[in-house]
mmCIF file of C-alpha atoms and ligand atoms in Angstrom:
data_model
loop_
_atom_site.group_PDB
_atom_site.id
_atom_site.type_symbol
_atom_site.label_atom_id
_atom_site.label_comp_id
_atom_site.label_asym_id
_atom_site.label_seq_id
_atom_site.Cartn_x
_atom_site.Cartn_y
_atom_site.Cartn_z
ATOM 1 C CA UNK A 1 25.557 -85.758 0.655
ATOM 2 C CA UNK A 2 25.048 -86.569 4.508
ATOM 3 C CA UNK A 3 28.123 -86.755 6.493
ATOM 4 C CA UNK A 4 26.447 -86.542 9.614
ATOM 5 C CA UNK A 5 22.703 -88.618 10.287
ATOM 6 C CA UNK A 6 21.563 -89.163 13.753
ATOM 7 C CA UNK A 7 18.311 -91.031 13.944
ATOM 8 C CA UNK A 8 16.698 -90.606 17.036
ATOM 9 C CA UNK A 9 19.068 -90.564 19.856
ATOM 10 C CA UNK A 10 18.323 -91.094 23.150
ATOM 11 C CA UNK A 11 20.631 -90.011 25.905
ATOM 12 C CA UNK A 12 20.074 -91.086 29.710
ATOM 13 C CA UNK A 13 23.212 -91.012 31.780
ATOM 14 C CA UNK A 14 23.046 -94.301 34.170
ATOM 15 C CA UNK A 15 23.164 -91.813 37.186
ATOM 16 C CA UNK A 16 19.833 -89.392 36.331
ATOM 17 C CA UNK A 17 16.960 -90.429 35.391
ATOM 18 C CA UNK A 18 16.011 -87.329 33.476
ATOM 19 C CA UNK A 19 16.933 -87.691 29.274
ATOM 20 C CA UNK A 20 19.747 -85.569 28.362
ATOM 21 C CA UNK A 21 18.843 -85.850 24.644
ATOM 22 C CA UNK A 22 15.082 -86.954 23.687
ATOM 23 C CA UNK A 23 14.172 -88.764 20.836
ATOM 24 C CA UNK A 24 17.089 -85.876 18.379
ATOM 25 C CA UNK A 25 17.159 -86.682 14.793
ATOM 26 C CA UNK A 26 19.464 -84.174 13.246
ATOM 27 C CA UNK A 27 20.702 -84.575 9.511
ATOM 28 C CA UNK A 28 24.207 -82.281 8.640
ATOM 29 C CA UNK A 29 25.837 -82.426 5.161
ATOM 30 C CA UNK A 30 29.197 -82.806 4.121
ATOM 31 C CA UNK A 31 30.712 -78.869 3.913
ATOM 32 C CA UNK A 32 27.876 -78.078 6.337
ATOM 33 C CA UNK A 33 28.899 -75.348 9.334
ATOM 34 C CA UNK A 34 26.752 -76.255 12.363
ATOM 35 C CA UNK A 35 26.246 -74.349 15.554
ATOM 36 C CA UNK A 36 25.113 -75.655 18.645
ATOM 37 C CA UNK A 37 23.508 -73.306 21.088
ATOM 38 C CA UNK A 38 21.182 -73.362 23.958
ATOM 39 C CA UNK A 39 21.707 -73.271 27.554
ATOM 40 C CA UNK A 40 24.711 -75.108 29.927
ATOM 41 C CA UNK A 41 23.315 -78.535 30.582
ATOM 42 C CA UNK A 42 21.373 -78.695 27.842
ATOM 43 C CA UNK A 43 23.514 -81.557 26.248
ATOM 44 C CA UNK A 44 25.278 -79.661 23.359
ATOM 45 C CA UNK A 45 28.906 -81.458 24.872
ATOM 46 C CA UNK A 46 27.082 -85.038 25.112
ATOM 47 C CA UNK A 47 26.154 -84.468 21.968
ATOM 48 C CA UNK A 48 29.295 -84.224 20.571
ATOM 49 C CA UNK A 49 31.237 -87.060 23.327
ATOM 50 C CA UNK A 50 28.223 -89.127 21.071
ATOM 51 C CA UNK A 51 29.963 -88.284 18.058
ATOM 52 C CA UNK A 52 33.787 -88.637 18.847
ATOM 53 C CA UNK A 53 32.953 -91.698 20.858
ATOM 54 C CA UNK A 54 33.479 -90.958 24.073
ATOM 55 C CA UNK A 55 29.539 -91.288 25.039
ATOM 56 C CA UNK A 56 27.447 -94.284 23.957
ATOM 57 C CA UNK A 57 23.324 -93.091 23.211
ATOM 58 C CA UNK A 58 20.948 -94.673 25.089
ATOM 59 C CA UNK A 59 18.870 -95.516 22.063
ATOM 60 C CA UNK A 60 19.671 -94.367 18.289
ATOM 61 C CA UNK A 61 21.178 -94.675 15.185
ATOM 62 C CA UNK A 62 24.313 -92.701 14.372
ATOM 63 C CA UNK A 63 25.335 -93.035 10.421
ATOM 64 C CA UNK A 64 28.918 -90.890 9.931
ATOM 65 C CA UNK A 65 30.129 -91.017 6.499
ATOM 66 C CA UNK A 66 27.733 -93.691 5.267
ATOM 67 C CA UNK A 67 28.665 -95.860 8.077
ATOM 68 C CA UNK A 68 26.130 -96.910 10.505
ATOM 69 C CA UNK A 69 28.523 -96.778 13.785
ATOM 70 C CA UNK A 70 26.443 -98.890 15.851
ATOM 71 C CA UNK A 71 26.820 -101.997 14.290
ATOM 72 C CA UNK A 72 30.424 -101.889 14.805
ATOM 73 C CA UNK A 73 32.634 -103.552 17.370
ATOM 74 C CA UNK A 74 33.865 -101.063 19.846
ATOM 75 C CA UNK A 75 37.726 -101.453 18.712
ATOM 76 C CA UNK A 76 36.772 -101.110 14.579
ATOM 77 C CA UNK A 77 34.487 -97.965 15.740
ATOM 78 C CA UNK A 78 36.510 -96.264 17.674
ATOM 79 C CA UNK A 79 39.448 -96.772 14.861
ATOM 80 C CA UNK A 80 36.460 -95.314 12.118
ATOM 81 C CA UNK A 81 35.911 -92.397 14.402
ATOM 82 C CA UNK A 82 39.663 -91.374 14.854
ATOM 83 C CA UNK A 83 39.875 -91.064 11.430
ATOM 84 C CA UNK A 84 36.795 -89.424 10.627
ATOM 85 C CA UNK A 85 36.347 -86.970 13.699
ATOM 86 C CA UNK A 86 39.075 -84.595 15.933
ATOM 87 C CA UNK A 87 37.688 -82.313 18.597
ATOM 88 C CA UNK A 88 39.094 -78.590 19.615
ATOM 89 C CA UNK A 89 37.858 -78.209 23.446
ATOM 90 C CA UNK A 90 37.565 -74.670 25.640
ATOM 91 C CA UNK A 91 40.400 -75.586 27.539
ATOM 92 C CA UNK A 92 42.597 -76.556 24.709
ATOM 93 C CA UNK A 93 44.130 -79.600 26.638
ATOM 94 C CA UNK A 94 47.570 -78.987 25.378
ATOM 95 C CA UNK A 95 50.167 -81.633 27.185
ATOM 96 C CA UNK A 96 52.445 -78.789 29.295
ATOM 97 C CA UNK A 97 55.464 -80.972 28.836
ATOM 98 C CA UNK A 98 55.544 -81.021 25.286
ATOM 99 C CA UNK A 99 56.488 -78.609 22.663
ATOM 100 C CA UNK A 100 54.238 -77.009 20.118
ATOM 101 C CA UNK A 101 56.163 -79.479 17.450
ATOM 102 C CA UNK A 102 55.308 -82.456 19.960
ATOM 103 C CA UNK A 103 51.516 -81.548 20.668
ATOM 104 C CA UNK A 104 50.397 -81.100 17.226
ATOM 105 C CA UNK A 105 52.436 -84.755 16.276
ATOM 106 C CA UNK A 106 51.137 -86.968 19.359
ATOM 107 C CA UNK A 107 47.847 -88.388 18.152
ATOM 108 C CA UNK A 108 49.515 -89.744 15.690
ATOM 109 C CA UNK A 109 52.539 -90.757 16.465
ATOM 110 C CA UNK A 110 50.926 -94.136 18.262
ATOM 111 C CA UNK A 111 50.208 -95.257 14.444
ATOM 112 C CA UNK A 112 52.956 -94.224 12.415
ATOM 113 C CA UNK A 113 56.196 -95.455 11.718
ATOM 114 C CA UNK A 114 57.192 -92.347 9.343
ATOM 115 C CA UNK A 115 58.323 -90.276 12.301
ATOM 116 C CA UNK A 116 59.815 -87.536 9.132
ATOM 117 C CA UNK A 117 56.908 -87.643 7.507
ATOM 118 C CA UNK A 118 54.733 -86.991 10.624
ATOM 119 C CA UNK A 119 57.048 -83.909 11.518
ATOM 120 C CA UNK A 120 56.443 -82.365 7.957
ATOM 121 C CA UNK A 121 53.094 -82.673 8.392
ATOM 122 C CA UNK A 122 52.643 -81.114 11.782
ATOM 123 C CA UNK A 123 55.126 -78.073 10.834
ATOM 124 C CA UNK A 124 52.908 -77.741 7.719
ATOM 125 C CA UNK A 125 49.774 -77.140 9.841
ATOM 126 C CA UNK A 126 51.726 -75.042 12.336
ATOM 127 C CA UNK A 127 52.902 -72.885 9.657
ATOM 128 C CA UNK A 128 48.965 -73.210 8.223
ATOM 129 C CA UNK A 129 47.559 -71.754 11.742
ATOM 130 C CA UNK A 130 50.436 -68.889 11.643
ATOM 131 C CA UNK A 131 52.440 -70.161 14.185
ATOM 132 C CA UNK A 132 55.954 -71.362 12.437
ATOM 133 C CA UNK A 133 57.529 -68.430 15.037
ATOM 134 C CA UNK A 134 56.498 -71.390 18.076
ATOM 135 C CA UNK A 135 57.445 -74.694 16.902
ATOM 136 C CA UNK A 136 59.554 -75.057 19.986
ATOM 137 C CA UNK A 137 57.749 -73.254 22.544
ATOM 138 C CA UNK A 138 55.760 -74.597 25.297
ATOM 139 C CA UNK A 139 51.996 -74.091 26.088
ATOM 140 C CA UNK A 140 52.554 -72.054 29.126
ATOM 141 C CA UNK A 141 54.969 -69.727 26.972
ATOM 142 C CA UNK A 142 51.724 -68.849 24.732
ATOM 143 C CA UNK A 143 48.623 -67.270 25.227
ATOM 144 C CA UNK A 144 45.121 -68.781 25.056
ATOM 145 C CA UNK A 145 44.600 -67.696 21.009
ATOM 146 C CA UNK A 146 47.767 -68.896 20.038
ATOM 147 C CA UNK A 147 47.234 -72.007 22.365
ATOM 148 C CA UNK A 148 43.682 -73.090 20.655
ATOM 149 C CA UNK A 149 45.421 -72.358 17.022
ATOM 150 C CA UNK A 150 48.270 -75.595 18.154
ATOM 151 C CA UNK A 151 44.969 -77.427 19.270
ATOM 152 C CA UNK A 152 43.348 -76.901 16.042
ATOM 153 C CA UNK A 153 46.269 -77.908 14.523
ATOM 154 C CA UNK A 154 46.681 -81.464 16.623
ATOM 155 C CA UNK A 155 42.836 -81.193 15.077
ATOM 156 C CA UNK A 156 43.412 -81.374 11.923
ATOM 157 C CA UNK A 157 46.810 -84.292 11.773
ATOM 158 C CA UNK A 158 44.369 -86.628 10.942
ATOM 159 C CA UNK A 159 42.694 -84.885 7.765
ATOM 160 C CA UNK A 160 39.533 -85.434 9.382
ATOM 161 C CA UNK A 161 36.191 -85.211 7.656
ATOM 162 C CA UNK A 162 34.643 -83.405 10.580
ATOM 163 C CA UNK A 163 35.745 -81.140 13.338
ATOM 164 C CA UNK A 164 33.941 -81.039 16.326
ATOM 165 C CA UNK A 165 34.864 -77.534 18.540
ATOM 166 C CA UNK A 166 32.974 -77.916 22.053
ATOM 167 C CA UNK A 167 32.971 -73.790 23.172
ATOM 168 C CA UNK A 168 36.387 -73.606 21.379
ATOM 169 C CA UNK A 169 36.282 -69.612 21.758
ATOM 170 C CA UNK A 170 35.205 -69.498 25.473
ATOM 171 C CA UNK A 171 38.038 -68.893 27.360
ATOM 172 C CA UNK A 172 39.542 -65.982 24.688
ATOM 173 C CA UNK A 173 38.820 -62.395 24.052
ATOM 174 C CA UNK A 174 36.752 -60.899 21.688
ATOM 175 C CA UNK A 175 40.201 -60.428 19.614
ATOM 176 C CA UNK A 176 41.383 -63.801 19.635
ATOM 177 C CA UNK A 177 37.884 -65.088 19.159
ATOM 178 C CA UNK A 178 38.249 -63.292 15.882
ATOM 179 C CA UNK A 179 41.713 -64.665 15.101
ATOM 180 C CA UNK A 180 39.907 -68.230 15.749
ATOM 181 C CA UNK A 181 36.392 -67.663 13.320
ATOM 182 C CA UNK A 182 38.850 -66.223 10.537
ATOM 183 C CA UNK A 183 40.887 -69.481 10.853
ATOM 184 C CA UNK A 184 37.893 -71.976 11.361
ATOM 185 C CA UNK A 185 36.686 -70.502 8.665
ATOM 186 C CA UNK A 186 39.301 -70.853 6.141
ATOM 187 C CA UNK A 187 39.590 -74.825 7.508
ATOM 188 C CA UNK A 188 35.620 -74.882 6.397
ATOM 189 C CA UNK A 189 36.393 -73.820 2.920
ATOM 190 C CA UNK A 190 38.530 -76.944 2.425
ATOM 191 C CA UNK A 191 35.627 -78.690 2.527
ATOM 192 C CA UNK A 192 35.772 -79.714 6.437
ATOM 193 C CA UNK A 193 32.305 -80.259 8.062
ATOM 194 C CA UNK A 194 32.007 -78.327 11.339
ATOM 195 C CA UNK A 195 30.135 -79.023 14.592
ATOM 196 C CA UNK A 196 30.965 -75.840 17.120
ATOM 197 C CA UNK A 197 28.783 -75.720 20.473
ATOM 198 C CA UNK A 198 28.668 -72.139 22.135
ATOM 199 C CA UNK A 199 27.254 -69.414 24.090
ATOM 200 C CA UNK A 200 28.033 -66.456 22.080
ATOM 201 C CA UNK A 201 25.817 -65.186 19.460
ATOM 202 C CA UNK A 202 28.799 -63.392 17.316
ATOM 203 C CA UNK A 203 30.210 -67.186 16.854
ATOM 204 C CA UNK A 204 27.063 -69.279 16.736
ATOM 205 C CA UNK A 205 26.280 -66.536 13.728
ATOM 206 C CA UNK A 206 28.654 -68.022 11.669
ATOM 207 C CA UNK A 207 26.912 -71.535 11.076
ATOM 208 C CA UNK A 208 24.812 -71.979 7.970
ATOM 209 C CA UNK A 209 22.682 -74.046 10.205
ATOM 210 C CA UNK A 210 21.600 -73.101 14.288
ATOM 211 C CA UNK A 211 20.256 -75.824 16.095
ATOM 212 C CA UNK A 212 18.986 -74.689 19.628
ATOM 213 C CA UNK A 213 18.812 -77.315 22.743
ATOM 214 C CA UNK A 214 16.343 -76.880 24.909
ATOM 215 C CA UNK A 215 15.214 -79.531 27.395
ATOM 216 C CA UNK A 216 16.279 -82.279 25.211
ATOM 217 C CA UNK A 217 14.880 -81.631 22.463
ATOM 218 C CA UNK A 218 16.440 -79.418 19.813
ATOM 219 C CA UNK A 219 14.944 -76.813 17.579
ATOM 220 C CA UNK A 220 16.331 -76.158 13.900
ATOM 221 C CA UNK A 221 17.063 -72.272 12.141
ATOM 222 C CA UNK A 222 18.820 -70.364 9.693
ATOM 223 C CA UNK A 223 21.810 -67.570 11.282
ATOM 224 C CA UNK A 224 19.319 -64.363 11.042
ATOM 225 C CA UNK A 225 22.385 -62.418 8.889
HETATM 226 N N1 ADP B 1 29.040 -88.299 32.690
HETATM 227 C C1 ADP B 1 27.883 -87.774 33.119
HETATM 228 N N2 ADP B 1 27.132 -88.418 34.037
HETATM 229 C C2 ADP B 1 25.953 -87.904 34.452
HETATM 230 N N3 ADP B 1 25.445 -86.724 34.017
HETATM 231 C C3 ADP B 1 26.167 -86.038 33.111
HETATM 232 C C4 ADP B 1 27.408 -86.514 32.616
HETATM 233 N N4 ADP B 1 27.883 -85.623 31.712
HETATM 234 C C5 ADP B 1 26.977 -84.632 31.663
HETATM 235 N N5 ADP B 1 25.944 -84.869 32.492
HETATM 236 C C6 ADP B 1 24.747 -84.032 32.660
HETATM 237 O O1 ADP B 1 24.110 -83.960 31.396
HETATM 238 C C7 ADP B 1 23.557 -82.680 31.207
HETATM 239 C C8 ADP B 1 24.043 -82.112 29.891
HETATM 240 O O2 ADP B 1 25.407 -81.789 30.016
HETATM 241 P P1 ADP B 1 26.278 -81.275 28.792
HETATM 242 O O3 ADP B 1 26.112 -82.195 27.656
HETATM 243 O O4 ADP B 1 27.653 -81.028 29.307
HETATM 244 O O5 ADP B 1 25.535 -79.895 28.443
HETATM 245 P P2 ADP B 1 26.077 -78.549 27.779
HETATM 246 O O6 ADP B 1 27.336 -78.854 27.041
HETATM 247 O O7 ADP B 1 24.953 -78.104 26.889
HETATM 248 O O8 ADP B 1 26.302 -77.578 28.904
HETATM 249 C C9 ADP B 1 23.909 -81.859 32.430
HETATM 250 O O9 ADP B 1 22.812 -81.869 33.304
HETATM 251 C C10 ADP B 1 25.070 -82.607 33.009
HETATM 252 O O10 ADP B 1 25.143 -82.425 34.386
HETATM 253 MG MG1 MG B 2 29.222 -78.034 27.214
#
């Protein structure tokens, strides 16, 4: 089944005049693990600000979950897409006032009235992502791994469909990128679809699927494991 179709997007940011994206059609199934490489500028982050909603295409069709997201009013998408996407980012963008407990609750707490239930569910993923020893902990008391493990948590209150991770190992080590590939990885056996853009080969290597950007246009392989 498709999860993900994008019919021939079109991206021209109103202050270039040079296309960011040209004419992509890219087609990603549901349980699909999807890297994005090629080099900085080449539109691997507008790609996916196009699919969490944060960047409109110029031109194209986007179809998430048999939904055709254009034809939507801005309010009804943007409600579709918070339940059906959550992005991890490089810098984490953990709120520094807030505990680990707090972080992983806030998206939702907006939208629930089941403040109990919310907790549960957040100490559940916290425990899930090995960190039940930092409920109460702040993000400047932890380092980057254990930071981006609380992010993926927030990440995942939702139950999302499809998790979007824009260079989520790029400011770790080589150890901690491990930690993070071992736990994206057991989040992609629940059945999760996975959109990761990145520079290093070791992570892009995990994708069944390596689509390469390049002057707008992108360029479709297999990992070469
Ligand atoms: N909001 C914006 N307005 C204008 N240009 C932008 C904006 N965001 C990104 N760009 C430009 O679009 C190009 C692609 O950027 P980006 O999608 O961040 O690429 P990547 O993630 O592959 O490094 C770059 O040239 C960047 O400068
Ligand atoms: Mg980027």
């Amino acid at each position: 089944m498709e999860m993900i179709q994008l019919n021939q997007i079109n991206l021209t940011y109103p202050s270039s005049e040079q296309p960011i994206l040209n004419d992509l059609s890219i087609q990603i199934s549901k349980g699909e693990w999807v890297s994005l490489v090629g080099p900085s500028g080449s539109g691997k982050t507008s790609l996916l600000k196009i699919l969490s909603g944060t960047v409109e295409p110029t031109q194209g069709d986007i179809v998430i979950n048999q939904t055709n997201i254009n034809e939507m009013p801005l309010k009804k998408r943007h409600d579709f897409l918070r339940k059906q996407v959550a992005t991890v980012y490089q810098q984490f963008r953990l709120l520094p006032q807030f505990s680990v407990l707090e972080n992983v609750m806030l998206p939702l707490v907006p939208y629930t009235k089941q403040k109990k239930q919310l907790e549960q569910r957040a100490l559940a993923l916290i425990t899930e992502v090995g960190l039940d020893h930092r409920v109460h902990h702040f993000p400047e008391q932890l380092s980057g791994g254990e930071q981006q493990r609380v992010a993926i948590a927030r990440a995942l209150l939702s139950d999302p469909p499809i998790l979007l991770c824009d260079e989520p190992t790029g400011n770790l080590d080589s150890k901690n990128r491990d930690v993070i590939l071992e736990l994206l990885s057991k989040i992609h056996s629940t059945g999760k679809t996975i959109l990761l853009a990145t520079h290093d080969e070791v992570v892009a290597q995990k994708g069944d699927t390596i689509h390469t950007f390049h002057d707008g246009v992108v360029h479709t392989g297999a990992p070469s494991t």
